[in-house]
Amino acid sequence: MDLKEAIRLSYLAEGLSIEGLESLYNIARLTHFHDGDAILMQFEYTRDLYILANGSVRVQTASGEPLGLIMPGMPMGEISFLDGRPRSGTATASGNCDVVVLPFEPLMAILKEYPVIAAQILWNISSVLCSRLRTANNNNAGIIALDEFESNFTKL
């Protein structure tokens, strides 16, 4: 998959005009990663936004706690992009993969200059974050239910 197709098919680009897509194409670069390569490292202070073009990426904490799996079309690094704080997880290539990199400063320049593009991209990021939060909430609810079951079971 080439850079333009990866951007066009990504969650980040949903609803963007041709002009919006072109602005992203102009600042993006495609980077290849091999199996096991770190794409993002938890605690690093970087704000670039990423889109997985092909392959898959595991996301975990520094201690190895799994946080999720990124599939083609999904963005990565959106939390640090938005809040400017260190990366919240480590993203590691699971097999060979290609990643679109949208550098922070050029992307912010686009968002500041074109409010319609900014609104759509931020809406798309919000949708992805909401989906991930719902998944995390469901996972936590399952863990809490299991803990309660085990606690009640041991009282028997």
C-alpha positions as a Markdown table, in Angstrom:
| # | Residue | x | y | z |
|---|---|---|---|---|
| 1 | Met | 0.0 | 0.0 | 0.0 |
| 2 | Asp | 1.4 | 3.4 | -0.9 |
| 3 | Leu | 1.4 | 6.5 | 1.3 |
| 4 | Lys | -1.6 | 8.2 | -0.3 |
| 5 | Glu | -3.8 | 5.1 | -0.2 |
| 6 | Ala | -2.8 | 4.4 | 3.5 |
| 7 | Ile | -3.9 | 7.9 | 4.5 |
| 8 | Arg | -7.1 | 7.9 | 2.4 |
| 9 | Leu | -8.2 | 4.6 | 3.9 |
| 10 | Ser | -7.4 | 5.5 | 7.5 |
| 11 | Tyr | -9.8 | 6.3 | 10.2 |
| 12 | Leu | -8.0 | 9.7 | 10.5 |
| 13 | Ala | -9.0 | 10.7 | 7.0 |
| 14 | Glu | -12.7 | 9.8 | 7.1 |
| 15 | Gly | -14.8 | 12.7 | 5.7 |
| 16 | Leu | -11.8 | 14.8 | 4.6 |
| 17 | Ser | -12.1 | 16.7 | 1.3 |
| 18 | Ile | -9.6 | 16.2 | -1.5 |
| 19 | Glu | -7.8 | 19.3 | -0.3 |
| 20 | Gly | -7.6 | 17.9 | 3.2 |
| 21 | Leu | -6.2 | 14.7 | 2.0 |
| 22 | Glu | -3.6 | 16.5 | -0.2 |
| 23 | Ser | -2.5 | 18.6 | 2.8 |
| 24 | Leu | -1.8 | 15.3 | 4.7 |
| 25 | Tyr | 0.0 | 13.7 | 1.7 |
| 26 | Asn | 2.3 | 16.7 | 1.5 |
| 27 | Ile | 3.7 | 16.4 | 5.0 |
| 28 | Ala | 3.6 | 12.6 | 5.4 |
| 29 | Arg | 6.3 | 10.0 | 5.1 |
| 30 | Leu | 6.1 | 6.2 | 4.9 |
| 31 | Thr | 8.5 | 4.3 | 7.2 |
| 32 | His | 9.1 | 0.5 | 7.3 |
| 33 | Phe | 9.5 | -1.4 | 10.5 |
| 34 | His | 10.7 | -5.0 | 11.0 |
| 35 | Asp | 9.2 | -7.6 | 13.4 |
| 36 | Gly | 10.0 | -6.5 | 17.0 |
| 37 | Asp | 11.0 | -2.9 | 16.1 |
| 38 | Ala | 9.7 | -0.2 | 18.5 |
| 39 | Ile | 7.6 | 2.3 | 16.7 |
| 40 | Leu | 6.7 | 4.4 | 19.8 |
| 41 | Met | 8.2 | 4.1 | 23.3 |
| 42 | Gln | 6.3 | 4.6 | 26.5 |
| 43 | Phe | 7.4 | 7.8 | 28.3 |
| 44 | Glu | 9.1 | 9.4 | 25.3 |
| 45 | Tyr | 8.2 | 13.0 | 24.6 |
| 46 | Thr | 7.2 | 13.0 | 20.9 |
| 47 | Arg | 4.0 | 14.2 | 19.4 |
| 48 | Asp | 4.0 | 12.9 | 15.8 |
| 49 | Leu | 0.9 | 11.1 | 14.7 |
| 50 | Tyr | 1.1 | 7.7 | 13.0 |
| 51 | Ile | -1.2 | 5.6 | 10.8 |
| 52 | Leu | -0.6 | 1.9 | 10.3 |
| 53 | Ala | -0.5 | 1.3 | 6.6 |
| 54 | Asn | -0.1 | -2.5 | 6.7 |
| 55 | Gly | 0.9 | -5.2 | 9.1 |
| 56 | Ser | 0.0 | -5.1 | 12.8 |
| 57 | Val | 1.4 | -3.5 | 15.9 |
| 58 | Arg | 1.2 | -4.6 | 19.6 |
| 59 | Val | 0.8 | -1.8 | 22.2 |
| 60 | Gln | 1.8 | -2.5 | 25.7 |
| 61 | Thr | 3.1 | -0.8 | 28.9 |
| 62 | Ala | 6.8 | -0.6 | 29.7 |
| 63 | Ser | 6.2 | -3.6 | 32.1 |
| 64 | Gly | 4.7 | -5.7 | 29.2 |
| 65 | Glu | 1.0 | -5.3 | 30.1 |
| 66 | Pro | -0.9 | -5.6 | 26.8 |
| 67 | Leu | -3.0 | -2.5 | 25.9 |
| 68 | Gly | -4.1 | -3.4 | 22.4 |
| 69 | Leu | -3.5 | -4.3 | 18.8 |
| 70 | Ile | -3.3 | -1.8 | 16.0 |
| 71 | Met | -4.5 | -2.9 | 12.6 |
| 72 | Pro | -4.2 | -1.2 | 9.2 |
| 73 | Gly | -5.9 | 2.2 | 9.0 |
| 74 | Met | -5.7 | 2.8 | 12.7 |
| 75 | Pro | -3.9 | 5.8 | 14.1 |
| 76 | Met | -1.2 | 5.6 | 16.8 |
| 77 | Gly | 0.2 | 8.3 | 19.1 |
| 78 | Glu | -3.0 | 10.3 | 19.2 |
| 79 | Ile | -3.0 | 10.8 | 23.0 |
| 80 | Ser | 0.5 | 12.5 | 23.1 |
| 81 | Phe | -0.4 | 14.3 | 19.9 |
| 82 | Leu | -3.4 | 15.9 | 21.7 |
| 83 | Asp | -2.1 | 16.4 | 25.2 |
| 84 | Gly | 1.6 | 16.9 | 24.8 |
| 85 | Arg | 2.5 | 14.4 | 27.5 |
| 86 | Pro | 4.8 | 11.4 | 27.2 |
| 87 | Arg | 3.7 | 8.4 | 25.2 |
| 88 | Ser | 1.3 | 6.2 | 27.2 |
| 89 | Gly | 2.4 | 2.9 | 25.7 |
| 90 | Thr | 5.0 | 1.2 | 23.6 |
| 91 | Ala | 4.0 | 0.2 | 20.1 |
| 92 | Thr | 6.0 | -2.7 | 18.6 |
| 93 | Ala | 5.8 | -4.1 | 15.1 |
| 94 | Ser | 4.3 | -7.5 | 15.0 |
| 95 | Gly | 5.8 | -8.7 | 11.8 |
| 96 | Asn | 7.0 | -6.3 | 9.1 |
| 97 | Cys | 4.8 | -3.3 | 8.7 |
| 98 | Asp | 4.7 | 0.2 | 7.1 |
| 99 | Val | 3.7 | 3.2 | 9.1 |
| 100 | Val | 2.7 | 6.7 | 7.8 |
| 101 | Val | 4.3 | 9.4 | 10.0 |
| 102 | Leu | 2.5 | 12.8 | 10.2 |
| 103 | Pro | 5.1 | 15.1 | 11.9 |
| 104 | Phe | 3.6 | 17.2 | 14.7 |
| 105 | Glu | 4.6 | 20.7 | 13.7 |
| 106 | Pro | 3.6 | 20.5 | 10.0 |
| 107 | Leu | 0.3 | 18.8 | 11.0 |
| 108 | Met | -0.4 | 21.5 | 13.6 |
| 109 | Ala | 0.3 | 24.2 | 11.0 |
| 110 | Ile | -2.4 | 22.6 | 8.8 |
| 111 | Leu | -4.9 | 22.3 | 11.6 |
| 112 | Lys | -4.3 | 26.0 | 12.6 |
| 113 | Glu | -4.6 | 27.2 | 9.0 |
| 114 | Tyr | -7.6 | 25.1 | 7.9 |
| 115 | Pro | -10.3 | 24.9 | 10.6 |
| 116 | Val | -12.5 | 22.6 | 8.6 |
| 117 | Ile | -9.7 | 20.1 | 8.2 |
| 118 | Ala | -8.9 | 20.5 | 11.9 |
| 119 | Ala | -12.5 | 19.8 | 12.9 |
| 120 | Gln | -12.7 | 16.6 | 10.9 |
| 121 | Ile | -9.4 | 15.2 | 12.0 |
| 122 | Leu | -10.1 | 16.0 | 15.6 |
| 123 | Trp | -13.5 | 14.5 | 15.3 |
| 124 | Asn | -12.0 | 11.3 | 13.8 |
| 125 | Ile | -9.4 | 11.1 | 16.6 |
| 126 | Ser | -12.1 | 11.6 | 19.2 |
| 127 | Ser | -14.1 | 8.7 | 17.7 |
| 128 | Val | -11.1 | 6.4 | 17.8 |
| 129 | Leu | -10.4 | 7.4 | 21.4 |
| 130 | Cys | -14.0 | 6.8 | 22.4 |
| 131 | Ser | -13.9 | 3.4 | 20.8 |
| 132 | Arg | -10.7 | 2.5 | 22.7 |
| 133 | Leu | -12.1 | 3.9 | 26.0 |
| 134 | Arg | -15.3 | 1.7 | 25.6 |
| 135 | Thr | -13.1 | -1.3 | 25.0 |
| 136 | Ala | -11.0 | -0.5 | 28.1 |
| 137 | Asn | -14.1 | 0.0 | 30.2 |
| 138 | Asn | -15.5 | -3.4 | 29.0 |
| 139 | Asn | -12.2 | -5.1 | 29.8 |
| 140 | Asn | -12.1 | -3.5 | 33.2 |
| 141 | Ala | -15.7 | -4.5 | 34.0 |
| 142 | Gly | -14.8 | -8.1 | 33.2 |
| 143 | Ile | -11.8 | -8.0 | 35.4 |
| 144 | Ile | -13.8 | -6.5 | 38.3 |
| 145 | Ala | -16.5 | -9.1 | 37.8 |
| 146 | Leu | -13.9 | -11.9 | 37.9 |
| 147 | Asp | -12.3 | -10.4 | 41.0 |
| 148 | Glu | -15.7 | -10.2 | 42.7 |
| 149 | Phe | -16.5 | -13.8 | 41.7 |
| 150 | Glu | -13.1 | -15.1 | 43.0 |
| 151 | Ser | -13.6 | -13.1 | 46.3 |
| 152 | Asn | -17.1 | -14.6 | 46.8 |
| 153 | Phe | -15.9 | -18.1 | 45.8 |
| 154 | Thr | -13.1 | -18.1 | 48.4 |
| 155 | Lys | -15.6 | -17.2 | 51.1 |
| 156 | Leu | -17.5 | -20.4 | 50.5 |
